[in-house]
């Protein structure tokens, strides 16, 4: 999904900012920039116009320029029941099954038996061990959330601080993700069963296009909610993980160095 783009309810007369294709001629809803809430894009054009739109976006957000008043634009969470939604969930389930099977065949045993449903409490409680939350998850889910915590943090830095790095600069984010894992290992937030082999599994999973944790695809809050089955607390959990890794939350104009 586009960096900083959110689903938009659009009129049939609306069209893509770049290619001008009308909504009625597109198979999916146009998406608008999550920062300025104005520019509309089809999936094909969202990356191509990012560099040009950056200055315009910043001007609209700062008040130096006024966005045209386009009727019919309101933010909506993606609604389940669509074909695209079903296909995404099916791909996700298949990927999770493959990942779980691979972990089960791993030569290194995983000393983990889930005994409760994990919550955000262990992430937000300063008295809790940093590793408690991820240690409470099944390995496949922990791996997925580690990757998605990085993806959402990168999205937040782009939206709030206009940091164009990784997928937002049309660059390979693999190096930045490895740095994220280095910091995560030092922070103590990773599961108690974490090993070099497990890190390798996470890195391999992040490069697999099938499923919902492909490192080269941007992600935003609405994606997180959809891909985690409507869990509206999941963005908070992922952001809390990112905060524990980097030692600070995202604040406008205070981006992480390198972000």
PDB file of C-alpha atoms in Angstrom:
ATOM      1  CA  UNK A   1       0.000   0.000   0.000  1.00  0.00           C
ATOM      2  CA  UNK A   2       1.135   3.549  -0.648  1.00  0.00           C
ATOM      3  CA  UNK A   3       3.201   5.345   1.889  1.00  0.00           C
ATOM      4  CA  UNK A   4       0.923   7.500   3.975  1.00  0.00           C
ATOM      5  CA  UNK A   5      -2.090   6.674   1.834  1.00  0.00           C
ATOM      6  CA  UNK A   6      -5.468   5.873   3.358  1.00  0.00           C
ATOM      7  CA  UNK A   7      -8.661   4.447   1.851  1.00  0.00           C
ATOM      8  CA  UNK A   8     -10.992   7.124   0.541  1.00  0.00           C
ATOM      9  CA  UNK A   9     -14.678   7.178  -0.253  1.00  0.00           C
ATOM     10  CA  UNK A  10     -14.702   8.876  -3.643  1.00  0.00           C
ATOM     11  CA  UNK A  11     -17.251  10.062  -6.143  1.00  0.00           C
ATOM     12  CA  UNK A  12     -17.347   8.366  -9.530  1.00  0.00           C
ATOM     13  CA  UNK A  13     -16.141  11.648 -11.040  1.00  0.00           C
ATOM     14  CA  UNK A  14     -12.946  11.552  -8.950  1.00  0.00           C
ATOM     15  CA  UNK A  15      -9.739  10.591 -10.733  1.00  0.00           C
ATOM     16  CA  UNK A  16      -6.100   9.726 -10.084  1.00  0.00           C
ATOM     17  CA  UNK A  17      -3.895  12.790  -9.549  1.00  0.00           C
ATOM     18  CA  UNK A  18      -1.266  11.411 -11.946  1.00  0.00           C
ATOM     19  CA  UNK A  19      -2.875   9.377 -14.736  1.00  0.00           C
ATOM     20  CA  UNK A  20      -6.351  10.976 -14.428  1.00  0.00           C
ATOM     21  CA  UNK A  21      -8.136   7.641 -14.716  1.00  0.00           C
ATOM     22  CA  UNK A  22     -11.637   8.006 -13.262  1.00  0.00           C
ATOM     23  CA  UNK A  23     -12.764   6.052 -10.214  1.00  0.00           C
ATOM     24  CA  UNK A  24     -15.488   4.350 -12.252  1.00  0.00           C
ATOM     25  CA  UNK A  25     -12.810   2.911 -14.578  1.00  0.00           C
ATOM     26  CA  UNK A  26     -10.679   1.448 -11.772  1.00  0.00           C
ATOM     27  CA  UNK A  27     -11.077  -1.986 -10.129  1.00  0.00           C
ATOM     28  CA  UNK A  28     -10.407  -0.599  -6.642  1.00  0.00           C
ATOM     29  CA  UNK A  29     -10.915   2.606  -4.665  1.00  0.00           C
ATOM     30  CA  UNK A  30      -8.563   5.497  -5.206  1.00  0.00           C
ATOM     31  CA  UNK A  31      -6.400   6.208  -2.176  1.00  0.00           C
ATOM     32  CA  UNK A  32      -5.575   9.623  -0.789  1.00  0.00           C
ATOM     33  CA  UNK A  33      -2.382  10.851   0.844  1.00  0.00           C
ATOM     34  CA  UNK A  34      -2.516  10.185   4.582  1.00  0.00           C
ATOM     35  CA  UNK A  35      -0.528  13.350   5.331  1.00  0.00           C
ATOM     36  CA  UNK A  36      -2.341  16.124   3.410  1.00  0.00           C
ATOM     37  CA  UNK A  37      -5.627  14.196   2.949  1.00  0.00           C
ATOM     38  CA  UNK A  38      -5.912  15.569  -0.590  1.00  0.00           C
ATOM     39  CA  UNK A  39      -3.986  13.874  -3.421  1.00  0.00           C
ATOM     40  CA  UNK A  40      -5.745  10.819  -4.891  1.00  0.00           C
ATOM     41  CA  UNK A  41      -3.853   7.922  -6.469  1.00  0.00           C
ATOM     42  CA  UNK A  42      -4.506   4.617  -8.144  1.00  0.00           C
ATOM     43  CA  UNK A  43      -2.235   1.742  -7.143  1.00  0.00           C
ATOM     44  CA  UNK A  44      -0.165   2.084 -10.328  1.00  0.00           C
ATOM     45  CA  UNK A  45       0.708   5.757  -9.794  1.00  0.00           C
ATOM     46  CA  UNK A  46       1.168   6.106  -6.052  1.00  0.00           C
ATOM     47  CA  UNK A  47       4.955   5.572  -6.073  1.00  0.00           C
ATOM     48  CA  UNK A  48       5.656   7.510  -9.265  1.00  0.00           C
ATOM     49  CA  UNK A  49       4.260  10.798  -7.939  1.00  0.00           C
ATOM     50  CA  UNK A  50       5.759  10.658  -4.438  1.00  0.00           C
ATOM     51  CA  UNK A  51       8.781  12.849  -5.196  1.00  0.00           C
ATOM     52  CA  UNK A  52       6.730  15.541  -6.956  1.00  0.00           C
ATOM     53  CA  UNK A  53       4.003  15.534  -4.321  1.00  0.00           C
ATOM     54  CA  UNK A  54       6.353  15.867  -1.338  1.00  0.00           C
ATOM     55  CA  UNK A  55       6.729  19.678  -1.553  1.00  0.00           C
ATOM     56  CA  UNK A  56       3.029  20.161  -2.298  1.00  0.00           C
ATOM     57  CA  UNK A  57       2.088  17.893   0.606  1.00  0.00           C
ATOM     58  CA  UNK A  58       4.305  19.784   3.035  1.00  0.00           C
ATOM     59  CA  UNK A  59       2.900  23.128   1.861  1.00  0.00           C
ATOM     60  CA  UNK A  60      -0.684  21.969   2.389  1.00  0.00           C
ATOM     61  CA  UNK A  61       0.107  20.600   5.851  1.00  0.00           C
ATOM     62  CA  UNK A  62       1.910  23.778   6.931  1.00  0.00           C
ATOM     63  CA  UNK A  63      -0.849  26.040   5.632  1.00  0.00           C
ATOM     64  CA  UNK A  64       1.358  27.655   2.990  1.00  0.00           C
ATOM     65  CA  UNK A  65      -0.968  26.246   0.338  1.00  0.00           C
ATOM     66  CA  UNK A  66      -4.656  25.428   0.474  1.00  0.00           C
ATOM     67  CA  UNK A  67      -5.932  22.094  -0.781  1.00  0.00           C
ATOM     68  CA  UNK A  68      -8.916  22.311  -3.132  1.00  0.00           C
ATOM     69  CA  UNK A  69     -12.209  21.379  -1.517  1.00  0.00           C
ATOM     70  CA  UNK A  70     -13.196  18.123  -3.207  1.00  0.00           C
ATOM     71  CA  UNK A  71     -16.631  16.870  -2.099  1.00  0.00           C
ATOM     72  CA  UNK A  72     -17.200  13.283  -1.158  1.00  0.00           C
ATOM     73  CA  UNK A  73     -13.798  12.570   0.382  1.00  0.00           C
ATOM     74  CA  UNK A  74     -14.021  10.962   3.799  1.00  0.00           C
ATOM     75  CA  UNK A  75     -11.782   8.458   5.544  1.00  0.00           C
ATOM     76  CA  UNK A  76     -13.164   4.954   5.908  1.00  0.00           C
ATOM     77  CA  UNK A  77     -11.662   1.786   7.322  1.00  0.00           C
ATOM     78  CA  UNK A  78     -11.447  -0.955   4.656  1.00  0.00           C
ATOM     79  CA  UNK A  79     -14.696  -2.909   4.752  1.00  0.00           C
ATOM     80  CA  UNK A  80     -14.518  -6.708   4.895  1.00  0.00           C
ATOM     81  CA  UNK A  81     -16.419  -8.818   2.417  1.00  0.00           C
ATOM     82  CA  UNK A  82     -14.738  -7.521  -0.739  1.00  0.00           C
ATOM     83  CA  UNK A  83     -12.855  -9.788  -3.112  1.00  0.00           C
ATOM     84  CA  UNK A  84      -9.554  -8.029  -2.415  1.00  0.00           C
ATOM     85  CA  UNK A  85     -10.080  -8.450   1.324  1.00  0.00           C
ATOM     86  CA  UNK A  86     -10.792 -12.180   0.935  1.00  0.00           C
ATOM     87  CA  UNK A  87      -7.758 -12.722  -1.302  1.00  0.00           C
ATOM     88  CA  UNK A  88      -5.468 -10.949   1.138  1.00  0.00           C
ATOM     89  CA  UNK A  89      -6.713 -12.984   4.094  1.00  0.00           C
ATOM     90  CA  UNK A  90      -6.344 -16.226   2.121  1.00  0.00           C
ATOM     91  CA  UNK A  91      -2.765 -15.380   1.139  1.00  0.00           C
ATOM     92  CA  UNK A  92      -2.005 -14.428   4.722  1.00  0.00           C
ATOM     93  CA  UNK A  93      -3.392 -17.692   6.077  1.00  0.00           C
ATOM     94  CA  UNK A  94      -1.415 -19.725   3.556  1.00  0.00           C
ATOM     95  CA  UNK A  95       1.790 -17.876   4.407  1.00  0.00           C
ATOM     96  CA  UNK A  96       1.222 -18.309   8.141  1.00  0.00           C
ATOM     97  CA  UNK A  97       0.675 -22.050   7.637  1.00  0.00           C
ATOM     98  CA  UNK A  98       3.919 -22.369   5.663  1.00  0.00           C
ATOM     99  CA  UNK A  99       5.822 -20.358   8.252  1.00  0.00           C
ATOM    100  CA  UNK A 100       4.441 -22.389  11.156  1.00  0.00           C
ATOM    101  CA  UNK A 101       5.334 -25.638   9.394  1.00  0.00           C
ATOM    102  CA  UNK A 102       8.873 -24.405   8.839  1.00  0.00           C
ATOM    103  CA  UNK A 103       9.248 -23.505  12.502  1.00  0.00           C
ATOM    104  CA  UNK A 104       7.923 -26.940  13.496  1.00  0.00           C
ATOM    105  CA  UNK A 105      10.631 -28.605  11.393  1.00  0.00           C
ATOM    106  CA  UNK A 106      13.372 -26.376  12.790  1.00  0.00           C
ATOM    107  CA  UNK A 107      16.355 -28.150  14.337  1.00  0.00           C
ATOM    108  CA  UNK A 108      16.300 -25.749  17.293  1.00  0.00           C
ATOM    109  CA  UNK A 109      13.455 -26.403  19.757  1.00  0.00           C
ATOM    110  CA  UNK A 110      11.232 -23.519  20.773  1.00  0.00           C
ATOM    111  CA  UNK A 111      10.705 -23.460  24.559  1.00  0.00           C
ATOM    112  CA  UNK A 112       7.262 -21.909  24.365  1.00  0.00           C
ATOM    113  CA  UNK A 113       3.754 -22.963  25.291  1.00  0.00           C
ATOM    114  CA  UNK A 114       1.164 -20.161  25.070  1.00  0.00           C
ATOM    115  CA  UNK A 115      -0.926 -20.082  28.249  1.00  0.00           C
ATOM    116  CA  UNK A 116      -2.866 -16.847  27.786  1.00  0.00           C
ATOM    117  CA  UNK A 117      -3.992 -14.345  25.202  1.00  0.00           C
ATOM    118  CA  UNK A 118      -1.264 -11.666  24.972  1.00  0.00           C
ATOM    119  CA  UNK A 119      -2.249  -8.058  25.592  1.00  0.00           C
ATOM    120  CA  UNK A 120      -0.596  -4.677  25.284  1.00  0.00           C
ATOM    121  CA  UNK A 121      -0.172  -4.456  29.074  1.00  0.00           C
ATOM    122  CA  UNK A 122       3.296  -5.995  29.115  1.00  0.00           C
ATOM    123  CA  UNK A 123       4.371  -3.484  26.460  1.00  0.00           C
ATOM    124  CA  UNK A 124       3.020  -0.448  28.280  1.00  0.00           C
ATOM    125  CA  UNK A 125       3.859  -1.440  31.866  1.00  0.00           C
ATOM    126  CA  UNK A 126       7.315  -0.035  32.758  1.00  0.00           C
ATOM    127  CA  UNK A 127       7.646  -2.680  35.481  1.00  0.00           C
ATOM    128  CA  UNK A 128       7.250  -5.561  33.020  1.00  0.00           C
ATOM    129  CA  UNK A 129      10.180  -7.237  31.304  1.00  0.00           C
ATOM    130  CA  UNK A 130      10.650  -5.861  27.754  1.00  0.00           C
ATOM    131  CA  UNK A 131      10.625  -9.424  26.400  1.00  0.00           C
ATOM    132  CA  UNK A 132       7.339 -10.443  28.057  1.00  0.00           C
ATOM    133  CA  UNK A 133       5.033  -9.485  25.203  1.00  0.00           C
ATOM    134  CA  UNK A 134       6.802 -11.209  22.302  1.00  0.00           C
ATOM    135  CA  UNK A 135       7.638 -14.196  24.514  1.00  0.00           C
ATOM    136  CA  UNK A 136       3.902 -14.676  25.125  1.00  0.00           C
ATOM    137  CA  UNK A 137       3.182 -15.053  21.404  1.00  0.00           C
ATOM    138  CA  UNK A 138       3.425 -18.136  19.181  1.00  0.00           C
ATOM    139  CA  UNK A 139       6.717 -17.834  17.254  1.00  0.00           C
ATOM    140  CA  UNK A 140       5.086 -17.270  13.857  1.00  0.00           C
ATOM    141  CA  UNK A 141       3.043 -14.359  15.235  1.00  0.00           C
ATOM    142  CA  UNK A 142       6.035 -12.890  17.061  1.00  0.00           C
ATOM    143  CA  UNK A 143       8.065 -12.909  13.836  1.00  0.00           C
ATOM    144  CA  UNK A 144       5.264 -11.222  11.946  1.00  0.00           C
ATOM    145  CA  UNK A 145       4.846  -8.476  14.551  1.00  0.00           C
ATOM    146  CA  UNK A 146       8.592  -7.777  14.657  1.00  0.00           C
ATOM    147  CA  UNK A 147       8.538  -7.131  10.908  1.00  0.00           C
ATOM    148  CA  UNK A 148       5.331  -5.107  11.013  1.00  0.00           C
ATOM    149  CA  UNK A 149       6.591  -2.994  13.933  1.00  0.00           C
ATOM    150  CA  UNK A 150       9.442  -1.874  11.683  1.00  0.00           C
ATOM    151  CA  UNK A 151       7.138  -1.284   8.720  1.00  0.00           C
ATOM    152  CA  UNK A 152       4.665   0.799  10.738  1.00  0.00           C
ATOM    153  CA  UNK A 153       7.460   2.786  12.408  1.00  0.00           C
ATOM    154  CA  UNK A 154       8.857   3.652   8.978  1.00  0.00           C
ATOM    155  CA  UNK A 155       5.388   4.735   7.846  1.00  0.00           C
ATOM    156  CA  UNK A 156       4.943   6.923  10.933  1.00  0.00           C
ATOM    157  CA  UNK A 157       8.309   8.603  10.405  1.00  0.00           C
ATOM    158  CA  UNK A 158       7.282   9.358   6.821  1.00  0.00           C
ATOM    159  CA  UNK A 159       3.854  10.755   7.723  1.00  0.00           C
ATOM    160  CA  UNK A 160       4.928  12.819  10.747  1.00  0.00           C
ATOM    161  CA  UNK A 161       8.500  13.753   9.796  1.00  0.00           C
ATOM    162  CA  UNK A 162       8.557  13.369   5.979  1.00  0.00           C
ATOM    163  CA  UNK A 163      11.472  10.950   6.301  1.00  0.00           C
ATOM    164  CA  UNK A 164      11.947   9.430   2.843  1.00  0.00           C
ATOM    165  CA  UNK A 165      13.914   6.237   3.398  1.00  0.00           C
ATOM    166  CA  UNK A 166      13.547   2.605   2.399  1.00  0.00           C
ATOM    167  CA  UNK A 167      10.372   1.920   0.437  1.00  0.00           C
ATOM    168  CA  UNK A 168       9.429   5.589   0.757  1.00  0.00           C
ATOM    169  CA  UNK A 169      12.558   6.566  -1.168  1.00  0.00           C
ATOM    170  CA  UNK A 170      12.071   3.601  -3.532  1.00  0.00           C
ATOM    171  CA  UNK A 171      15.131   1.966  -1.971  1.00  0.00           C
ATOM    172  CA  UNK A 172      15.769  -1.496  -0.556  1.00  0.00           C
ATOM    173  CA  UNK A 173      14.765  -1.386   3.158  1.00  0.00           C
ATOM    174  CA  UNK A 174      16.673  -4.579   4.032  1.00  0.00           C
ATOM    175  CA  UNK A 175      19.671  -2.764   5.518  1.00  0.00           C
ATOM    176  CA  UNK A 176      17.467  -0.589   7.723  1.00  0.00           C
ATOM    177  CA  UNK A 177      15.575  -3.645   8.906  1.00  0.00           C
ATOM    178  CA  UNK A 178      18.821  -5.360   9.889  1.00  0.00           C
ATOM    179  CA  UNK A 179      19.730  -2.259  11.912  1.00  0.00           C
ATOM    180  CA  UNK A 180      16.290  -2.451  13.528  1.00  0.00           C
ATOM    181  CA  UNK A 181      16.954  -6.064  14.537  1.00  0.00           C
ATOM    182  CA  UNK A 182      20.370  -5.095  15.926  1.00  0.00           C
ATOM    183  CA  UNK A 183      18.720  -2.462  18.123  1.00  0.00           C
ATOM    184  CA  UNK A 184      15.958  -4.873  19.096  1.00  0.00           C
ATOM    185  CA  UNK A 185      18.527  -7.409  20.292  1.00  0.00           C
ATOM    186  CA  UNK A 186      20.214  -4.765  22.426  1.00  0.00           C
ATOM    187  CA  UNK A 187      16.905  -3.477  23.832  1.00  0.00           C
ATOM    188  CA  UNK A 188      15.881  -6.828  25.300  1.00  0.00           C
ATOM    189  CA  UNK A 189      12.446  -6.687  23.671  1.00  0.00           C
ATOM    190  CA  UNK A 190      12.878  -9.901  21.681  1.00  0.00           C
ATOM    191  CA  UNK A 191      11.476 -13.255  22.893  1.00  0.00           C
ATOM    192  CA  UNK A 192      13.427 -15.295  25.425  1.00  0.00           C
ATOM    193  CA  UNK A 193      13.842 -18.052  22.828  1.00  0.00           C
ATOM    194  CA  UNK A 194      15.442 -15.695  20.286  1.00  0.00           C
ATOM    195  CA  UNK A 195      18.574 -17.039  18.558  1.00  0.00           C
ATOM    196  CA  UNK A 196      20.654 -16.259  15.474  1.00  0.00           C
ATOM    197  CA  UNK A 197      18.656 -18.938  13.658  1.00  0.00           C
ATOM    198  CA  UNK A 198      15.391 -17.253  14.616  1.00  0.00           C
ATOM    199  CA  UNK A 199      16.722 -13.951  13.348  1.00  0.00           C
ATOM    200  CA  UNK A 200      17.470 -15.624  10.035  1.00  0.00           C
ATOM    201  CA  UNK A 201      13.885 -16.890   9.897  1.00  0.00           C
ATOM    202  CA  UNK A 202      12.563 -13.373  10.455  1.00  0.00           C
ATOM    203  CA  UNK A 203      14.794 -11.942   7.739  1.00  0.00           C
ATOM    204  CA  UNK A 204      13.707 -14.641   5.279  1.00  0.00           C
ATOM    205  CA  UNK A 205      10.047 -14.106   6.131  1.00  0.00           C
ATOM    206  CA  UNK A 206      10.424 -10.366   5.531  1.00  0.00           C
ATOM    207  CA  UNK A 207      11.515 -11.065   1.940  1.00  0.00           C
ATOM    208  CA  UNK A 208       8.587 -13.342   1.024  1.00  0.00           C
ATOM    209  CA  UNK A 209       6.011 -11.618  -1.166  1.00  0.00           C
ATOM    210  CA  UNK A 210       3.134 -13.911  -0.211  1.00  0.00           C
ATOM    211  CA  UNK A 211       1.325 -13.026   2.979  1.00  0.00           C
ATOM    212  CA  UNK A 212       1.157  -9.739   4.824  1.00  0.00           C
ATOM    213  CA  UNK A 213       4.694  -9.048   6.076  1.00  0.00           C
ATOM    214  CA  UNK A 214       6.683  -8.329   2.914  1.00  0.00           C
ATOM    215  CA  UNK A 215       9.329  -5.770   3.836  1.00  0.00           C
ATOM    216  CA  UNK A 216       9.148  -4.064   0.440  1.00  0.00           C
ATOM    217  CA  UNK A 217       5.457  -3.180   0.833  1.00  0.00           C
ATOM    218  CA  UNK A 218       4.524  -0.118   2.875  1.00  0.00           C
ATOM    219  CA  UNK A 219       1.944  -0.467   5.631  1.00  0.00           C
ATOM    220  CA  UNK A 220      -0.277   1.980   7.492  1.00  0.00           C
ATOM    221  CA  UNK A 221      -2.633   1.875  10.458  1.00  0.00           C
ATOM    222  CA  UNK A 222      -5.703   0.791   8.485  1.00  0.00           C
ATOM    223  CA  UNK A 223      -3.700  -2.048   6.892  1.00  0.00           C
ATOM    224  CA  UNK A 224      -2.603  -3.270  10.321  1.00  0.00           C
ATOM    225  CA  UNK A 225      -6.182  -3.364  11.590  1.00  0.00           C
ATOM    226  CA  UNK A 226      -7.369  -5.238   8.510  1.00  0.00           C
ATOM    227  CA  UNK A 227      -4.504  -7.718   8.356  1.00  0.00           C
ATOM    228  CA  UNK A 228      -4.806  -8.587  12.047  1.00  0.00           C
ATOM    229  CA  UNK A 229      -8.480  -9.449  11.779  1.00  0.00           C
ATOM    230  CA  UNK A 230      -9.931  -6.092  12.824  1.00  0.00           C
ATOM    231  CA  UNK A 231      -7.748  -5.710  15.936  1.00  0.00           C
ATOM    232  CA  UNK A 232      -7.894  -1.946  16.542  1.00  0.00           C
ATOM    233  CA  UNK A 233      -5.316  -2.232  19.349  1.00  0.00           C
ATOM    234  CA  UNK A 234      -2.663  -3.832  17.133  1.00  0.00           C
ATOM    235  CA  UNK A 235      -1.287  -0.509  15.792  1.00  0.00           C
ATOM    236  CA  UNK A 236      -0.730   0.542  19.425  1.00  0.00           C
ATOM    237  CA  UNK A 237       1.114  -2.711  20.131  1.00  0.00           C
ATOM    238  CA  UNK A 238       3.358  -2.376  17.078  1.00  0.00           C
ATOM    239  CA  UNK A 239       4.124   1.260  17.859  1.00  0.00           C
ATOM    240  CA  UNK A 240       4.950   0.311  21.458  1.00  0.00           C
ATOM    241  CA  UNK A 241       7.357  -2.321  20.136  1.00  0.00           C
ATOM    242  CA  UNK A 242       9.008   0.272  17.914  1.00  0.00           C
ATOM    243  CA  UNK A 243       9.294   2.660  20.848  1.00  0.00           C
ATOM    244  CA  UNK A 244      11.039   0.001  22.938  1.00  0.00           C
ATOM    245  CA  UNK A 245      13.475  -0.725  20.103  1.00  0.00           C
ATOM    246  CA  UNK A 246      14.346   2.918  19.348  1.00  0.00           C
ATOM    247  CA  UNK A 247      13.937   4.201  22.895  1.00  0.00           C
ATOM    248  CA  UNK A 248      11.392   6.842  21.949  1.00  0.00           C
ATOM    249  CA  UNK A 249       8.021   7.334  20.304  1.00  0.00           C
ATOM    250  CA  UNK A 250       7.494   9.127  16.998  1.00  0.00           C
ATOM    251  CA  UNK A 251       7.081  12.889  17.372  1.00  0.00           C
ATOM    252  CA  UNK A 252       6.719  15.356  14.530  1.00  0.00           C
ATOM    253  CA  UNK A 253      10.034  16.836  13.376  1.00  0.00           C
ATOM    254  CA  UNK A 254      11.991  14.583  15.741  1.00  0.00           C
ATOM    255  CA  UNK A 255      12.668  11.619  13.489  1.00  0.00           C
ATOM    256  CA  UNK A 256      15.022   8.819  14.410  1.00  0.00           C
ATOM    257  CA  UNK A 257      18.468   9.374  12.942  1.00  0.00           C
ATOM    258  CA  UNK A 258      18.554   7.346   9.750  1.00  0.00           C
ATOM    259  CA  UNK A 259      14.789   7.720   9.479  1.00  0.00           C
TER     260      UNK A 259
END
